[in-house]
């Protein structure tokens, strides 16, 4: 699912490492996301990452 999104590898890695909780926080930490993704799309990605992280531990 995550690989289907229009994210660069460094953006995906940054999201996974920084673990922002909201789309606004993600956009402030990773400015290149601004204007490229809708908040709902970004929210879905963040929820997906959070789910994957919770399954690891």
Tab-separated table of N, CA and C in Angstrom:
chain	number	residue	atom	x	y	z
A	1	UNK	N	0.835	-1.204	0.000
A	1	UNK	CA	0.000	0.000	0.000
A	1	UNK	C	0.871	1.257	0.000
A	2	UNK	N	1.860	1.287	0.881
A	2	UNK	CA	2.693	2.489	0.969
A	2	UNK	C	3.493	2.728	-0.299
A	3	UNK	N	3.929	1.666	-0.945
A	3	UNK	CA	4.731	1.835	-2.158
A	3	UNK	C	3.899	2.355	-3.319
A	4	UNK	N	2.575	2.258	-3.233
A	4	UNK	CA	1.700	2.740	-4.298
A	4	UNK	C	1.487	4.247	-4.214
A	5	UNK	N	1.799	4.839	-3.090
A	5	UNK	CA	1.610	6.278	-2.916
A	5	UNK	C	2.720	7.040	-3.613
A	6	UNK	N	2.444	8.286	-3.908
A	6	UNK	CA	3.416	9.109	-4.631
A	6	UNK	C	4.403	9.783	-3.677
A	7	UNK	N	5.159	8.960	-2.977
A	7	UNK	CA	6.160	9.452	-2.038
A	7	UNK	C	7.553	9.065	-2.505
A	8	UNK	N	8.500	9.956	-2.264
A	8	UNK	CA	9.895	9.609	-2.510
A	8	UNK	C	10.355	8.705	-1.368
A	9	UNK	N	11.387	7.936	-1.616
A	9	UNK	CA	11.884	7.013	-0.587
A	9	UNK	C	12.292	7.747	0.686
A	10	UNK	N	12.931	8.911	0.523
A	10	UNK	CA	13.370	9.639	1.716
A	10	UNK	C	12.175	10.164	2.518
A	11	UNK	N	11.074	10.501	1.833
A	11	UNK	CA	9.885	10.977	2.547
A	11	UNK	C	9.270	9.839	3.354
A	12	UNK	N	9.188	8.686	2.754
A	12	UNK	CA	8.629	7.531	3.443
A	12	UNK	C	9.504	7.142	4.635
A	13	UNK	N	10.814	7.155	4.432
A	13	UNK	CA	11.736	6.834	5.525
A	13	UNK	C	11.624	7.868	6.646
A	14	UNK	N	11.498	9.126	6.281
A	14	UNK	CA	11.362	10.184	7.286
A	14	UNK	C	10.070	10.032	8.073
A	15	UNK	N	8.982	9.730	7.380
A	15	UNK	CA	7.706	9.527	8.064
A	15	UNK	C	7.790	8.353	9.038
A	16	UNK	N	8.432	7.275	8.602
A	16	UNK	CA	8.543	6.087	9.449
A	16	UNK	C	9.419	6.349	10.673
A	17	UNK	N	10.468	7.150	10.511
A	17	UNK	CA	11.383	7.417	11.624
A	17	UNK	C	10.889	8.509	12.562
A	18	UNK	N	10.262	9.541	12.012
A	18	UNK	CA	9.820	10.670	12.833
A	18	UNK	C	8.470	10.423	13.501
A	19	UNK	N	7.653	9.564	12.919
A	19	UNK	CA	6.342	9.190	13.465
A	19	UNK	C	5.441	10.387	13.784
A	20	UNK	N	5.215	11.278	12.833
A	20	UNK	CA	4.287	12.381	13.109
A	20	UNK	C	2.876	11.832	13.308
A	21	UNK	N	2.107	12.494	14.162
A	21	UNK	CA	0.766	12.006	14.476
A	21	UNK	C	-0.310	12.613	13.586
A	22	UNK	N	-0.041	13.795	13.041
A	22	UNK	CA	-1.047	14.462	12.214
A	22	UNK	C	-0.439	14.855	10.871
A	23	UNK	N	-1.288	15.039	9.858
A	23	UNK	CA	-0.781	15.505	8.562
A	23	UNK	C	-0.073	16.858	8.668
A	24	UNK	N	-0.571	17.739	9.531
A	24	UNK	CA	0.048	19.049	9.703
A	24	UNK	C	1.463	18.913	10.262
A	25	UNK	N	1.617	18.032	11.240
A	25	UNK	CA	2.935	17.793	11.828
A	25	UNK	C	3.881	17.193	10.787
A	26	UNK	N	3.375	16.268	9.992
A	26	UNK	CA	4.191	15.641	8.944
A	26	UNK	C	4.663	16.681	7.931
A	27	UNK	N	3.773	17.580	7.540
A	27	UNK	CA	4.130	18.608	6.557
A	27	UNK	C	5.113	19.622	7.128
A	28	UNK	N	5.033	19.880	8.427
A	28	UNK	CA	5.991	20.816	9.018
A	28	UNK	C	7.369	20.173	9.168
A	29	UNK	N	7.411	18.869	9.405
A	29	UNK	CA	8.687	18.164	9.520
A	29	UNK	C	9.307	17.855	8.162
A	30	UNK	N	8.447	17.606	7.161
A	30	UNK	CA	8.913	17.246	5.817
A	30	UNK	C	8.230	18.189	4.824
A	31	UNK	N	8.794	19.363	4.593
A	31	UNK	CA	8.163	20.391	3.758
A	31	UNK	C	7.841	19.944	2.331
A	32	UNK	N	8.546	18.965	1.806
A	32	UNK	CA	8.286	18.519	0.432
A	32	UNK	C	6.921	17.848	0.286
A	33	UNK	N	6.277	17.490	1.396
A	33	UNK	CA	4.941	16.885	1.338
A	33	UNK	C	3.860	17.932	1.056
A	34	UNK	N	4.163	19.176	1.383
A	34	UNK	CA	3.191	20.264	1.215
A	34	UNK	C	2.756	20.380	-0.241
A	35	UNK	N	1.466	20.329	-0.463
A	35	UNK	CA	0.917	20.499	-1.804
A	35	UNK	C	0.939	19.247	-2.666
A	36	UNK	N	1.598	18.194	-2.214
A	36	UNK	CA	1.673	16.968	-3.013
A	36	UNK	C	0.620	15.950	-2.613
A	37	UNK	N	0.199	15.998	-1.356
A	37	UNK	CA	-0.776	15.041	-0.845
A	37	UNK	C	-1.886	15.781	-0.115
A	38	UNK	N	-3.094	15.289	-0.265
A	38	UNK	CA	-4.208	15.810	0.525
A	38	UNK	C	-4.041	15.316	1.962
A	39	UNK	N	-4.638	16.029	2.903
A	39	UNK	CA	-4.538	15.628	4.307
A	39	UNK	C	-5.088	14.225	4.538
A	40	UNK	N	-6.166	13.876	3.849
A	40	UNK	CA	-6.760	12.543	4.020
A	40	UNK	C	-5.818	11.443	3.540
A	41	UNK	N	-5.148	11.689	2.405
A	41	UNK	CA	-4.165	10.718	1.899
A	41	UNK	C	-3.025	10.551	2.896
A	42	UNK	N	-2.551	11.668	3.397
A	42	UNK	CA	-1.451	11.639	4.354
A	42	UNK	C	-1.884	10.971	5.652
A	43	UNK	N	-3.098	11.238	6.092
A	43	UNK	CA	-3.637	10.606	7.298
A	43	UNK	C	-3.654	9.082	7.129
A	44	UNK	N	-4.065	8.604	5.951
A	44	UNK	CA	-4.099	7.170	5.670
A	44	UNK	C	-2.700	6.573	5.755
A	45	UNK	N	-1.728	7.266	5.186
A	45	UNK	CA	-0.341	6.792	5.216
A	45	UNK	C	0.177	6.747	6.654
A	46	UNK	N	-0.093	7.801	7.419
A	46	UNK	CA	0.364	7.850	8.810
A	46	UNK	C	-0.274	6.736	9.635
A	47	UNK	N	-1.560	6.495	9.423
A	47	UNK	CA	-2.244	5.407	10.132
A	47	UNK	C	-1.649	4.057	9.761
A	48	UNK	N	-1.325	3.898	8.489
A	48	UNK	CA	-0.718	2.664	7.994
A	48	UNK	C	0.640	2.416	8.654
A	49	UNK	N	1.445	3.455	8.717
A	49	UNK	CA	2.766	3.336	9.341
A	49	UNK	C	2.613	2.998	10.820
A	50	UNK	N	1.675	3.656	11.474
A	50	UNK	CA	1.440	3.417	12.896
A	50	UNK	C	1.020	1.969	13.136
A	51	UNK	N	0.171	1.439	12.272
A	51	UNK	CA	-0.272	0.049	12.386
A	51	UNK	C	0.905	-0.902	12.218
A	52	UNK	N	1.724	-0.650	11.216
A	52	UNK	CA	2.888	-1.507	10.979
A	52	UNK	C	3.859	-1.461	12.158
A	53	UNK	N	4.053	-0.282	12.731
A	53	UNK	CA	4.960	-0.153	13.878
A	53	UNK	C	4.405	-0.890	15.093
A	54	UNK	N	3.107	-0.824	15.302
A	54	UNK	CA	2.520	-1.485	16.470
A	54	UNK	C	2.581	-3.008	16.337
A	55	UNK	N	2.581	-3.513	15.117
A	55	UNK	CA	2.673	-4.955	14.911
A	55	UNK	C	4.098	-5.471	15.098
A	56	UNK	N	5.076	-4.588	14.996
A	56	UNK	CA	6.471	-4.992	15.168
A	56	UNK	C	6.816	-5.246	16.629
A	57	UNK	N	6.125	-4.597	17.542
A	57	UNK	CA	6.484	-4.695	18.962
A	57	UNK	C	5.471	-5.430	19.729
